[in-house]
Amino acid sequence: MKYIAEPFKIKMVEPIRMTTREYREQTIKDAFYNGFSLRAEDVYIDLQTDSGTGAMSHTQWAGIMVGDESYSGARSYFHLMEATKEIFGYAYNQPVHQGRAAEKVLFPALTKPGQYWLSNTFFDTTRGHVGLAGGRPIDLVCAEGLDTTTYADFKGNADVRAMRTFINTHGVENIAGIVMTITNNTVGGQPVSVANMREVRELADYYGLLIVIDAARFAENAMFVKQREVEFRTSTITDITRETFSYGDIYALSAKKDAIVNMGGLIGVRDDEEIVEKIKANVIPFEGYLTYGGLAGRDIEALAIGLKEGLNEDYLAYRLGQSQYLAGLFDEAGIPYQTPVGGHGVFIDAGKLLPHIPWYQFPGHALAIELYIEAGIRACDIGSLLMDRDPVTGEPQQAASEFTRLAIPRRVYTQAHLDVVADALKSIKARAEQVPGYEITWEPRVLRHFTAHLQPVKH
Ligand code: F0G
């Protein structure tokens, strides 16, 4: 796999620190074997998330300087409104401080206690907010999405037939709506086709249900659509985005991903005034006045610029190319991952790489810890550790797949960094059976993976 060279050059650098294996062994122990508790300075290559970790352009940094900090009606807000209207085509667009703020504002306004929300797969915070609003999140991804070894163009798609059956079985009055996550983070940053969006729209129209697009990686999704869905081969990324969003009613967007800012989020409503009023009523007490929504004027200015930069095709080809390059190195080394590789990183199939570790000892987490000890690389579990306990029974829940996610920050690491990652994985693979599983010694009630304490299981 050829590396697609960066469509930018480097103007500012941030040194990173190399550490010894002994140092890292002690450091991760002190952090209760939870990568979130490490000091970032003790990490060499940080692939924990692609969220808020991107490098802004010189144009965005210039935007920071001209951001308007007025409490209401700031110039930067109107720049953001121009950008959002042009890109998404929705009547109402609301800045908020990040994606989960959008979720906190939206789900209580749209959920009656006990109602189900169906999704092609919820991201963990979205799942958490559905639960906090009294709703019940149900994942219904297409069968291909759960099979990590075979190729499919759009593994992020919803299983529309399963959604229809679920609605018929449980009664439409018990369904709050449908969330379409693009790209589908939890199944590996896998794209959703426009054809699937159309089918879900038909289903929602038939039953009179709302569609919320969880749009964190909408631009990467649009690039996949251009590359893989014949109908869109000659379309622009903006046209594909407009078309995709035309099948939703509302979007919630973490701008920390494809809009390449370190903080920010958005909510959009296509044309429902009643929902807009509910959103406004929640935004003002939780996030702040409507024209800043928890963000500084400079953040809003950088966001308005970043939203457009994130749609540039040369950038998106390079961006998807980084994951493809890393996956190509894994192919050579026989390291299993969600195939084909997704947009924002590589999801290693830790369940397959570490078959001696049962799901309740978290293979995805075990591999992440081993990568840190091996080479100072920080990754995270997208598997059974990420699954909170069943809110009703309190039982641990098994994830559909045990992934270790290597999320690639935008415009940050080079080809040589990716080579270091592949080498570390090769050396772990050579001694895979020595990698221990983990058990939880303390955990909070929701979103446990962020703060849980763990320890290696002794045999
Ligand atoms: N939706 C999706 C699909 C996400 O991936 C995330 C965040 C959110 C919503 C929440 O947005 O972080 O701005 O509050 N994902 C990050 C990740 C944290 O690492 O995948 P947020």
Tab-separated table of C-alpha atoms and ligand atoms in Angstrom:
chain	number	residue	atom	x	y	z
A	1	MET	CA	0.000	0.000	0.000
A	2	LYS	CA	1.550	3.248	-1.137
A	3	TYR	CA	1.526	6.122	1.357
A	4	ILE	CA	-0.329	9.158	0.007
A	5	ALA	CA	1.916	12.123	0.749
A	6	GLU	CA	0.635	14.955	2.928
A	7	PRO	CA	-1.128	17.795	1.066
A	8	PHE	CA	0.454	20.245	3.538
A	9	LYS	CA	3.853	21.126	4.974
A	10	ILE	CA	4.823	21.516	8.627
A	11	LYS	CA	5.194	24.991	10.111
A	12	MET	CA	5.173	24.299	13.857
A	13	VAL	CA	6.289	21.239	15.799
A	14	GLU	CA	5.519	19.791	19.224
A	15	PRO	CA	8.273	17.609	20.710
A	16	ILE	CA	7.302	14.155	22.000
A	17	ARG	CA	9.218	12.139	24.545
A	18	MET	CA	10.731	8.661	24.279
A	19	THR	CA	10.677	6.582	27.508
A	20	THR	CA	12.051	3.186	28.572
A	21	ARG	CA	10.092	-0.015	28.893
A	22	GLU	CA	10.732	-0.146	32.674
A	23	TYR	CA	9.416	3.401	33.048
A	24	ARG	CA	6.264	2.540	31.096
A	25	GLU	CA	5.648	-0.652	33.083
A	26	GLN	CA	5.633	1.382	36.293
A	27	THR	CA	3.662	4.280	34.798
A	28	ILE	CA	0.805	2.120	33.531
A	29	LYS	CA	0.647	0.273	36.845
A	30	ASP	CA	0.385	3.602	38.664
A	31	ALA	CA	-2.448	4.505	36.256
A	32	PHE	CA	-4.407	1.372	37.366
A	33	TYR	CA	-3.840	-0.096	33.916
A	34	ASN	CA	-6.173	2.469	32.378
A	35	GLY	CA	-4.732	4.502	29.485
A	36	PHE	CA	-7.040	7.431	30.268
A	37	SER	CA	-5.231	7.880	33.583
A	38	LEU	CA	-1.783	8.260	32.023
A	39	ARG	CA	-0.092	11.621	31.729
A	40	ALA	CA	-0.053	12.404	27.999
A	41	GLU	CA	3.621	13.383	28.341
A	42	ASP	CA	4.400	9.740	29.061
A	43	VAL	CA	2.936	8.720	25.689
A	44	TYR	CA	5.087	8.633	22.541
A	45	ILE	CA	2.463	8.092	19.818
A	46	ASP	CA	-1.043	8.888	20.970
A	47	LEU	CA	-3.681	6.934	19.041
A	48	GLN	CA	-6.225	7.029	21.836
A	49	THR	CA	-8.571	9.165	19.799
A	50	ASP	CA	-8.884	11.233	16.654
A	51	SER	CA	-11.181	13.574	18.582
A	52	GLY	CA	-9.948	17.087	19.282
A	53	THR	CA	-6.390	15.954	18.590
A	54	GLY	CA	-6.029	17.224	15.016
A	55	ALA	CA	-3.595	19.925	13.885
A	56	MET	CA	-5.290	23.154	12.845
A	57	SER	CA	-4.171	24.913	9.681
A	58	HIS	CA	-2.536	28.350	9.569
A	59	THR	CA	-5.874	29.667	8.265
A	60	GLN	CA	-7.654	28.319	11.336
A	61	TRP	CA	-5.014	29.812	13.645
A	62	ALA	CA	-5.493	33.127	11.872
A	63	GLY	CA	-9.231	32.694	12.547
A	64	ILE	CA	-8.437	32.327	16.252
A	65	MET	CA	-6.991	35.844	16.206
A	66	VAL	CA	-10.036	37.435	14.574
A	67	GLY	CA	-12.654	35.506	16.577
A	68	ASP	CA	-15.365	37.813	17.899
A	69	GLU	CA	-15.887	37.355	21.648
A	70	SER	CA	-19.168	39.268	21.907
A	71	TYR	CA	-21.643	37.525	24.182
A	72	SER	CA	-24.419	37.563	21.605
A	73	GLY	CA	-24.601	38.077	17.860
A	74	ALA	CA	-20.848	37.698	17.317
A	75	ARG	CA	-19.431	37.966	13.788
A	76	SER	CA	-17.855	34.508	14.133
A	77	TYR	CA	-21.280	33.004	14.815
A	78	PHE	CA	-22.541	34.303	11.484
A	79	HIS	CA	-19.487	32.866	9.719
A	80	LEU	CA	-20.348	29.513	11.256
A	81	MET	CA	-23.983	29.825	10.201
A	82	GLU	CA	-22.930	30.501	6.585
A	83	ALA	CA	-20.708	27.402	6.595
A	84	THR	CA	-23.267	25.074	8.198
A	85	LYS	CA	-26.118	26.183	5.911
A	86	GLU	CA	-23.969	25.679	2.835
A	87	ILE	CA	-22.673	22.246	3.892
A	88	PHE	CA	-25.650	20.594	5.594
A	89	GLY	CA	-28.636	22.455	4.140
A	90	TYR	CA	-30.599	22.527	7.428
A	91	ALA	CA	-32.637	25.553	8.513
A	92	TYR	CA	-31.411	25.642	12.130
A	93	ASN	CA	-27.803	25.131	13.277
A	94	GLN	CA	-26.738	25.448	16.898
A	95	PRO	CA	-23.178	25.524	18.200
A	96	VAL	CA	-22.497	23.545	21.387
A	97	HIS	CA	-19.240	22.770	23.146
A	98	GLN	CA	-18.826	19.198	21.863
A	99	GLY	CA	-20.720	16.178	20.558
A	100	ARG	CA	-21.961	14.898	23.880
A	101	ALA	CA	-23.337	18.342	24.695
A	102	ALA	CA	-25.474	17.992	21.579
A	103	GLU	CA	-26.611	14.601	22.888
A	104	LYS	CA	-27.377	15.997	26.343
A	105	VAL	CA	-29.494	18.751	24.813
A	106	LEU	CA	-31.259	16.522	22.277
A	107	PHE	CA	-32.136	13.186	23.812
A	108	PRO	CA	-34.137	14.400	26.835
A	109	ALA	CA	-36.129	16.601	24.427
A	110	LEU	CA	-36.944	13.662	22.119
A	111	THR	CA	-37.351	10.661	24.451
A	112	LYS	CA	-40.247	9.440	26.588
A	113	PRO	CA	-39.061	7.188	29.441
A	114	GLY	CA	-38.821	3.548	28.379
A	115	GLN	CA	-38.776	4.264	24.638
A	116	TYR	CA	-36.275	2.566	22.364
A	117	TRP	CA	-33.843	4.307	20.068
A	118	LEU	CA	-32.611	2.178	17.175
A	119	SER	CA	-29.237	2.717	15.558
A	120	ASN	CA	-26.773	1.305	13.055
A	121	THR	CA	-24.629	1.378	16.271
A	122	PHE	CA	-24.466	3.934	19.050
A	123	PHE	CA	-21.186	5.514	20.059
A	124	ASP	CA	-20.646	5.169	23.828
A	125	THR	CA	-21.587	8.732	24.834
A	126	THR	CA	-24.679	8.619	22.618
A	127	ARG	CA	-25.659	5.314	24.179
A	128	GLY	CA	-25.049	6.890	27.602
A	129	HIS	CA	-27.243	9.925	26.866
A	130	VAL	CA	-30.076	7.810	25.502
A	131	GLY	CA	-29.934	5.887	28.798
A	132	LEU	CA	-29.741	9.046	30.922
A	133	ALA	CA	-32.825	10.374	29.100
A	134	GLY	CA	-34.712	7.208	30.122
A	135	GLY	CA	-34.466	5.627	26.664
A	136	ARG	CA	-33.177	2.222	25.616
A	137	PRO	CA	-30.486	2.062	22.906
A	138	ILE	CA	-30.622	-0.856	20.440
A	139	ASP	CA	-27.811	-1.560	17.945
A	140	LEU	CA	-28.921	-3.016	14.618
A	141	VAL	CA	-25.936	-2.982	12.279
A	142	CYS	CA	-25.891	-5.009	9.040
A	143	ALA	CA	-24.503	-8.550	9.307
A	144	GLU	CA	-21.345	-7.632	7.337
A	145	GLY	CA	-20.450	-5.098	10.037
A	146	LEU	CA	-19.932	-7.870	12.559
A	147	ASP	CA	-17.742	-10.048	10.360
A	148	THR	CA	-14.255	-8.576	10.591
A	149	THR	CA	-12.632	-10.811	7.984
A	150	THR	CA	-14.656	-10.312	4.814
A	151	TYR	CA	-14.787	-7.273	2.585
A	152	ALA	CA	-17.935	-5.169	2.247
A	153	ASP	CA	-18.100	-1.605	0.939
A	154	PHE	CA	-20.463	-0.287	3.618
A	155	LYS	CA	-20.106	-2.242	6.808
A	156	GLY	CA	-21.511	0.672	8.801
A	157	ASN	CA	-25.003	0.289	7.301
A	158	ALA	CA	-28.082	-0.290	9.410
A	159	ASP	CA	-29.949	-3.575	9.151
A	160	VAL	CA	-33.191	-2.032	7.931
A	161	ARG	CA	-35.109	-5.297	7.982
A	162	ALA	CA	-34.143	-5.891	11.621
A	163	MET	CA	-35.250	-2.339	12.436
A	164	ARG	CA	-38.649	-2.971	10.829
A	165	THR	CA	-39.076	-6.234	12.739
A	166	PHE	CA	-38.093	-4.522	15.997
A	167	ILE	CA	-40.620	-1.731	15.463
A	168	ASN	CA	-43.399	-4.211	14.640
A	169	THR	CA	-42.581	-6.396	17.616
A	170	HIS	CA	-42.335	-3.610	20.196
A	171	GLY	CA	-44.961	-1.215	18.808
A	172	VAL	CA	-44.169	2.067	17.105
A	173	GLU	CA	-45.371	4.053	20.145
A	174	ASN	CA	-42.424	2.570	22.067
A	175	ILE	CA	-39.846	3.789	19.554
A	176	ALA	CA	-38.413	7.295	19.961
A	177	GLY	CA	-36.498	7.348	16.669
A	178	ILE	CA	-33.459	6.187	14.745
A	179	VAL	CA	-29.840	7.322	15.123
A	180	MET	CA	-27.574	6.889	12.086
A	181	THR	CA	-23.901	7.152	13.065
A	182	ILE	CA	-21.723	8.176	10.098
A	183	THR	CA	-19.141	6.826	9.883
A	184	ASN	CA	-20.058	3.985	12.226
A	185	ASN	CA	-17.328	4.431	14.845
A	186	THR	CA	-17.943	1.389	17.006
A	187	VAL	CA	-17.855	-1.148	14.180
A	188	GLY	CA	-14.555	0.287	12.951
A	189	GLY	CA	-15.129	3.713	11.411
A	190	GLN	CA	-17.093	1.947	8.684
A	191	PRO	CA	-19.051	4.000	6.182
A	192	VAL	CA	-22.800	4.132	5.605
A	193	SER	CA	-24.033	4.274	2.012
A	194	VAL	CA	-26.448	6.869	0.725
A	195	ALA	CA	-28.601	3.933	-0.427
A	196	ASN	CA	-28.843	2.776	3.193
A	197	MET	CA	-29.739	6.301	4.341
A	198	ARG	CA	-32.566	6.299	1.763
A	199	GLU	CA	-33.890	2.961	2.989
A	200	VAL	CA	-33.815	4.089	6.611
A	201	ARG	CA	-35.659	7.264	5.567
A	202	GLU	CA	-38.377	5.206	3.888
A	203	LEU	CA	-38.739	3.123	7.031
A	204	ALA	CA	-38.880	6.190	9.256
A	205	ASP	CA	-41.464	7.858	7.006
A	206	TYR	CA	-43.632	4.748	7.028
A	207	TYR	CA	-43.740	4.741	10.847
A	208	GLY	CA	-43.540	8.499	11.355
A	209	LEU	CA	-40.186	8.341	13.171
A	210	LEU	CA	-37.383	10.894	13.455
A	211	ILE	CA	-33.879	10.266	12.144
A	212	VAL	CA	-30.967	11.790	14.044
A	213	ILE	CA	-27.632	11.702	12.206
A	214	ASP	CA	-24.666	11.321	14.546
A	215	ALA	CA	-22.409	13.064	12.080
A	216	ALA	CA	-18.969	13.223	13.743
A	217	ARG	CA	-17.168	11.809	10.673
A	218	PHE	CA	-19.508	12.968	7.941
A	219	ALA	CA	-16.725	14.075	5.560
A	220	GLU	CA	-14.842	10.782	5.764
A	221	ASN	CA	-18.167	9.045	5.146
A	222	ALA	CA	-18.780	11.197	2.072
A	223	MET	CA	-15.314	10.358	0.705
A	224	PHE	CA	-16.018	6.633	1.087
A	225	VAL	CA	-19.333	7.152	-0.726
A	226	LYS	CA	-17.500	8.881	-3.576
A	227	GLN	CA	-14.960	6.056	-3.789
A	228	ARG	CA	-17.390	3.150	-3.443
A	229	GLU	CA	-20.961	4.086	-4.434
A	230	VAL	CA	-21.147	4.210	-8.222
A	231	GLU	CA	-23.902	6.829	-8.335
A	232	PHE	CA	-21.621	9.368	-6.623
A	233	ARG	CA	-18.342	8.793	-8.448
A	234	THR	CA	-18.330	12.274	-9.993
A	235	SER	CA	-20.122	14.126	-7.168
A	236	THR	CA	-18.380	16.647	-4.931
A	237	ILE	CA	-17.965	15.899	-1.225
A	238	THR	CA	-20.336	18.782	-0.454
A	239	ASP	CA	-23.003	17.364	-2.800
A	240	ILE	CA	-22.709	13.942	-1.172
A	241	THR	CA	-22.940	15.511	2.284
A	242	ARG	CA	-26.046	17.504	1.302
A	243	GLU	CA	-27.664	14.384	-0.111
A	244	THR	CA	-26.816	12.302	2.983
A	245	PHE	CA	-28.190	14.925	5.351
A	246	SER	CA	-31.371	15.319	3.271
A	247	TYR	CA	-32.408	11.895	4.649
A	248	GLY	CA	-32.134	13.000	8.281
A	249	ASP	CA	-34.274	15.318	10.420
A	250	ILE	CA	-31.685	16.339	12.990
A	251	TYR	CA	-27.940	16.057	13.247
A	252	ALA	CA	-25.664	15.994	16.284
A	253	LEU	CA	-22.053	16.619	15.372
A	254	SER	CA	-18.853	16.454	17.331
A	255	ALA	CA	-16.735	19.009	15.462
A	256	LYS	CA	-13.601	17.614	17.113
A	257	LYS	CA	-13.267	15.086	14.304
A	258	ASP	CA	-13.949	16.061	10.684
A	259	ALA	CA	-14.154	19.805	11.353
A	260	ILE	CA	-10.560	19.580	12.675
A	261	VAL	CA	-10.951	21.729	15.776
A	262	ASN	CA	-9.825	20.929	19.293
A	263	MET	CA	-13.232	21.717	20.774
A	264	GLY	CA	-16.695	22.252	19.349
A	265	GLY	CA	-19.972	20.690	18.332
A	266	LEU	CA	-23.188	21.390	16.465
A	267	ILE	CA	-26.851	20.483	16.419
A	268	GLY	CA	-28.913	20.936	13.261
A	269	VAL	CA	-32.630	20.691	12.600
A	270	ARG	CA	-33.929	20.431	9.042
A	271	ASP	CA	-37.289	22.161	9.472
A	272	ASP	CA	-39.113	21.320	12.727
A	273	GLU	CA	-39.841	24.498	14.703
A	274	GLU	CA	-41.146	22.642	17.741
A	275	ILE	CA	-37.905	20.695	18.127
A	276	VAL	CA	-35.886	23.885	17.601
A	277	GLU	CA	-37.729	25.500	20.523
A	278	LYS	CA	-36.996	22.501	22.766
A	279	ILE	CA	-33.323	22.649	21.787
A	280	LYS	CA	-33.095	26.360	22.511
A	281	ALA	CA	-34.728	25.808	25.904
A	282	ASN	CA	-32.015	23.293	26.808
A	283	VAL	CA	-29.043	25.057	25.213
A	284	ILE	CA	-29.340	28.319	27.142
A	285	PRO	CA	-29.158	26.790	30.649
A	286	PHE	CA	-26.680	24.017	29.778
A	287	GLU	CA	-24.389	25.471	27.114
A	288	GLY	CA	-24.881	29.223	27.102
A	289	TYR	CA	-26.517	31.783	24.876
A	290	LEU	CA	-27.589	30.551	21.433
A	291	THR	CA	-24.895	32.317	19.427
A	292	TYR	CA	-21.964	30.851	21.366
A	293	GLY	CA	-23.249	27.554	22.821
A	294	GLY	CA	-20.378	26.914	25.232
A	295	LEU	CA	-17.618	27.988	22.841
A	296	ALA	CA	-15.338	31.004	22.725
A	297	GLY	CA	-15.742	33.220	19.639
A	298	ARG	CA	-12.278	32.145	18.476
A	299	ASP	CA	-13.301	28.472	18.646
A	300	ILE	CA	-16.354	29.243	16.536
A	301	GLU	CA	-14.239	31.059	13.942
A	302	ALA	CA	-11.808	28.113	13.706
A	303	LEU	CA	-14.776	25.757	13.420
A	304	ALA	CA	-16.337	27.704	10.544
A	305	ILE	CA	-13.024	27.420	8.673
A	306	GLY	CA	-12.322	23.803	9.669
A	307	LEU	CA	-15.719	22.564	8.490
A	308	LYS	CA	-14.787	23.608	4.951
A	309	GLU	CA	-11.169	22.408	5.106
A	310	GLY	CA	-12.397	18.995	6.195
A	311	LEU	CA	-14.246	18.630	2.878
A	312	ASN	CA	-11.155	19.073	0.696
A	313	GLU	CA	-10.722	15.989	-1.476
A	314	ASP	CA	-6.918	15.938	-1.518
A	315	TYR	CA	-6.963	16.097	2.266
A	316	LEU	CA	-9.565	13.333	2.520
A	317	ALA	CA	-7.615	11.062	0.131
A	318	TYR	CA	-4.481	11.513	2.292
A	319	ARG	CA	-6.535	11.101	5.466
A	320	LEU	CA	-8.172	7.808	4.466
A	321	GLY	CA	-4.812	6.805	2.949
A	322	GLN	CA	-3.097	6.873	6.366
A	323	SER	CA	-5.423	4.203	7.768
A	324	GLN	CA	-5.059	2.214	4.549
A	325	TYR	CA	-1.264	2.381	4.759
A	326	LEU	CA	-1.205	1.158	8.365
A	327	ALA	CA	-3.682	-1.610	7.517
A	328	GLY	CA	-1.431	-2.639	4.615
A	329	LEU	CA	1.454	-3.125	7.065
A	330	PHE	CA	-0.841	-5.261	9.230
A	331	ASP	CA	-1.778	-7.363	6.200
A	332	GLU	CA	1.898	-8.118	5.609
A	333	ALA	CA	2.335	-9.106	9.259
A	334	GLY	CA	-0.872	-11.179	9.508
A	335	ILE	CA	-2.419	-8.946	12.164
A	336	PRO	CA	-6.226	-9.235	12.035
A	337	TYR	CA	-8.333	-6.064	11.886
A	338	GLN	CA	-11.779	-4.909	10.770
A	339	THR	CA	-11.539	-5.290	6.989
A	340	PRO	CA	-11.653	-3.132	4.941
A	341	VAL	CA	-10.036	-0.546	7.175
A	342	GLY	CA	-12.317	2.316	8.270
A	343	GLY	CA	-11.826	6.052	8.111
A	344	HIS	CA	-10.348	7.254	11.374
A	345	GLY	CA	-7.992	4.430	12.193
A	346	VAL	CA	-7.445	0.704	12.355
A	347	PHE	CA	-9.542	-1.487	14.624
A	348	ILE	CA	-7.406	-4.519	15.459
A	349	ASP	CA	-9.375	-7.671	16.115
A	350	ALA	CA	-7.871	-8.352	19.541
A	351	GLY	CA	-10.282	-11.228	20.097
A	352	LYS	CA	-8.543	-13.022	17.224
A	353	LEU	CA	-4.987	-11.863	17.988
A	354	LEU	CA	-5.282	-12.869	21.670
A	355	PRO	CA	-7.632	-15.889	21.564
A	356	HIS	CA	-6.516	-17.073	25.015
A	357	ILE	CA	-8.124	-14.020	26.681
A	358	PRO	CA	-11.912	-14.399	27.238
A	359	TRP	CA	-14.199	-11.431	26.530
A	360	TYR	CA	-14.721	-10.746	30.239
A	361	GLN	CA	-10.968	-10.203	30.590
A	362	PHE	CA	-11.072	-7.601	27.820
A	363	PRO	CA	-8.740	-8.632	24.960
A	364	GLY	CA	-9.066	-5.174	23.328
A	365	HIS	CA	-7.922	-3.499	26.518
A	366	ALA	CA	-5.153	-6.044	27.094
A	367	LEU	CA	-3.659	-5.293	23.677
A	368	ALA	CA	-3.901	-1.540	24.252
A	369	ILE	CA	-1.947	-1.840	27.518
A	370	GLU	CA	0.641	-4.064	25.838
A	371	LEU	CA	1.152	-1.499	23.052
A	372	TYR	CA	1.875	1.127	25.668
A	373	ILE	CA	4.386	-1.068	27.471
A	374	GLU	CA	5.995	-2.126	24.184
A	375	ALA	CA	6.451	1.248	22.511
A	376	GLY	CA	4.680	4.048	24.378
A	377	ILE	CA	1.706	3.884	22.006
A	378	ARG	CA	-1.665	4.739	23.506
A	379	ALA	CA	-4.722	3.012	22.035
A	380	CYS	CA	-8.087	2.091	23.527
A	381	ASP	CA	-10.571	-0.736	23.890
A	382	ILE	CA	-13.673	-0.768	21.724
A	383	GLY	CA	-15.018	-4.006	23.113
A	384	SER	CA	-16.520	-5.454	26.257
A	385	LEU	CA	-14.798	-2.977	28.604
A	386	LEU	CA	-16.523	-0.142	26.735
A	387	MET	CA	-19.910	-1.837	27.185
A	388	ASP	CA	-21.426	-0.654	30.432
A	389	ARG	CA	-23.298	-3.188	32.524
A	390	ASP	CA	-26.931	-3.862	31.622
A	391	PRO	CA	-28.778	-0.962	33.294
A	392	VAL	CA	-31.581	-3.273	34.441
A	393	THR	CA	-29.795	-6.483	35.495
A	394	GLY	CA	-26.332	-5.093	36.293
A	395	GLU	CA	-24.755	-7.977	34.373
A	396	PRO	CA	-21.614	-7.372	32.283
A	397	GLN	CA	-22.405	-7.263	28.569
A	398	GLN	CA	-20.364	-8.887	25.835
A	399	ALA	CA	-19.550	-6.644	22.874
A	400	ALA	CA	-20.097	-7.921	19.353
A	401	SER	CA	-16.341	-7.566	18.673
A	402	GLU	CA	-13.246	-7.111	20.823
A	403	PHE	CA	-11.328	-4.312	19.139
A	404	THR	CA	-8.232	-2.329	20.018
A	405	ARG	CA	-8.665	0.974	18.253
A	406	LEU	CA	-5.700	2.805	16.776
A	407	ALA	CA	-7.329	6.155	16.025
A	408	ILE	CA	-5.223	8.446	13.885
A	409	PRO	CA	-5.303	12.160	14.744
A	410	ARG	CA	-5.746	14.434	11.722
A	411	ARG	CA	-2.626	15.981	10.133
A	412	VAL	CA	-0.454	15.018	13.148
A	413	TYR	CA	1.657	11.892	12.618
A	414	THR	CA	3.886	10.919	9.692
A	415	GLN	CA	4.519	7.717	7.771
A	416	ALA	CA	7.473	6.892	10.069
A	417	HIS	CA	5.216	7.046	13.147
A	418	LEU	CA	2.881	4.565	11.509
A	419	ASP	CA	5.862	2.275	10.828
A	420	VAL	CA	6.727	2.350	14.556
A	421	VAL	CA	3.172	1.268	15.369
A	422	ALA	CA	3.306	-1.658	12.939
A	423	ASP	CA	6.677	-2.814	14.323
A	424	ALA	CA	5.343	-2.754	17.891
A	425	LEU	CA	2.374	-4.885	16.917
A	426	LYS	CA	4.579	-7.366	15.115
A	427	SER	CA	6.681	-7.906	18.210
A	428	ILE	CA	3.565	-8.320	20.396
A	429	LYS	CA	2.148	-10.847	17.918
A	430	ALA	CA	5.342	-12.906	18.241
A	431	ARG	CA	4.702	-13.365	21.995
A	432	ALA	CA	0.908	-13.042	21.949
A	433	GLU	CA	0.204	-15.916	24.346
A	434	GLN	CA	2.144	-14.118	27.110
A	435	VAL	CA	-0.177	-11.080	27.075
A	436	PRO	CA	-2.402	-11.188	30.201
A	437	GLY	CA	-6.130	-10.499	30.437
A	438	TYR	CA	-7.444	-7.824	32.835
A	439	GLU	CA	-10.020	-7.647	35.624
A	440	ILE	CA	-11.790	-4.597	37.000
A	441	THR	CA	-11.058	-3.673	40.620
A	442	TRP	CA	-13.277	-0.555	40.669
A	443	GLU	CA	-15.789	0.932	38.232
A	444	PRO	CA	-18.333	3.764	38.065
A	445	ARG	CA	-21.963	3.218	37.006
A	446	VAL	CA	-21.845	4.676	33.479
A	447	LEU	CA	-19.047	5.138	30.903
A	448	ARG	CA	-16.862	2.947	33.077
A	449	HIS	CA	-13.933	2.578	30.672
A	450	PHE	CA	-12.817	6.170	31.240
A	451	THR	CA	-12.129	5.791	34.945
A	452	ALA	CA	-12.219	2.078	35.833
A	453	HIS	CA	-9.277	0.596	37.736
A	454	LEU	CA	-7.935	-2.703	36.402
A	455	GLN	CA	-5.215	-5.236	37.094
A	456	PRO	CA	-3.657	-8.056	35.075
A	457	VAL	CA	-5.177	-11.476	35.732
A	458	LYS	CA	-2.570	-13.808	37.255
A	459	HIS	CA	-2.509	-17.377	36.007
B	1	F0G	N1	-20.578	10.462	18.253
B	1	F0G	C1	-19.538	9.766	17.748
B	1	F0G	C2	-19.754	8.873	16.577
B	1	F0G	C3	-18.285	9.899	18.336
B	1	F0G	O1	-17.262	9.196	17.837
B	1	F0G	C4	-18.120	10.755	19.439
B	1	F0G	C5	-16.837	10.913	20.085
B	1	F0G	C6	-19.231	11.467	19.913
B	1	F0G	C7	-20.443	11.292	19.293
B	1	F0G	C8	-19.139	12.393	21.100
B	1	F0G	O2	-18.465	13.546	20.756
B	1	F0G	O3	-16.401	13.566	22.155
B	1	F0G	O4	-17.239	15.628	21.046
B	1	F0G	O5	-18.427	14.677	22.972
B	1	F0G	N2	-15.880	10.135	19.887
B	1	F0G	C9	-14.559	10.235	20.416
B	1	F0G	C10	-13.796	9.014	20.051
B	1	F0G	C11	-14.464	10.595	21.848
B	1	F0G	O6	-12.690	8.861	20.587
B	1	F0G	O7	-14.230	8.227	19.209
B	1	F0G	P1	-17.573	14.394	21.799
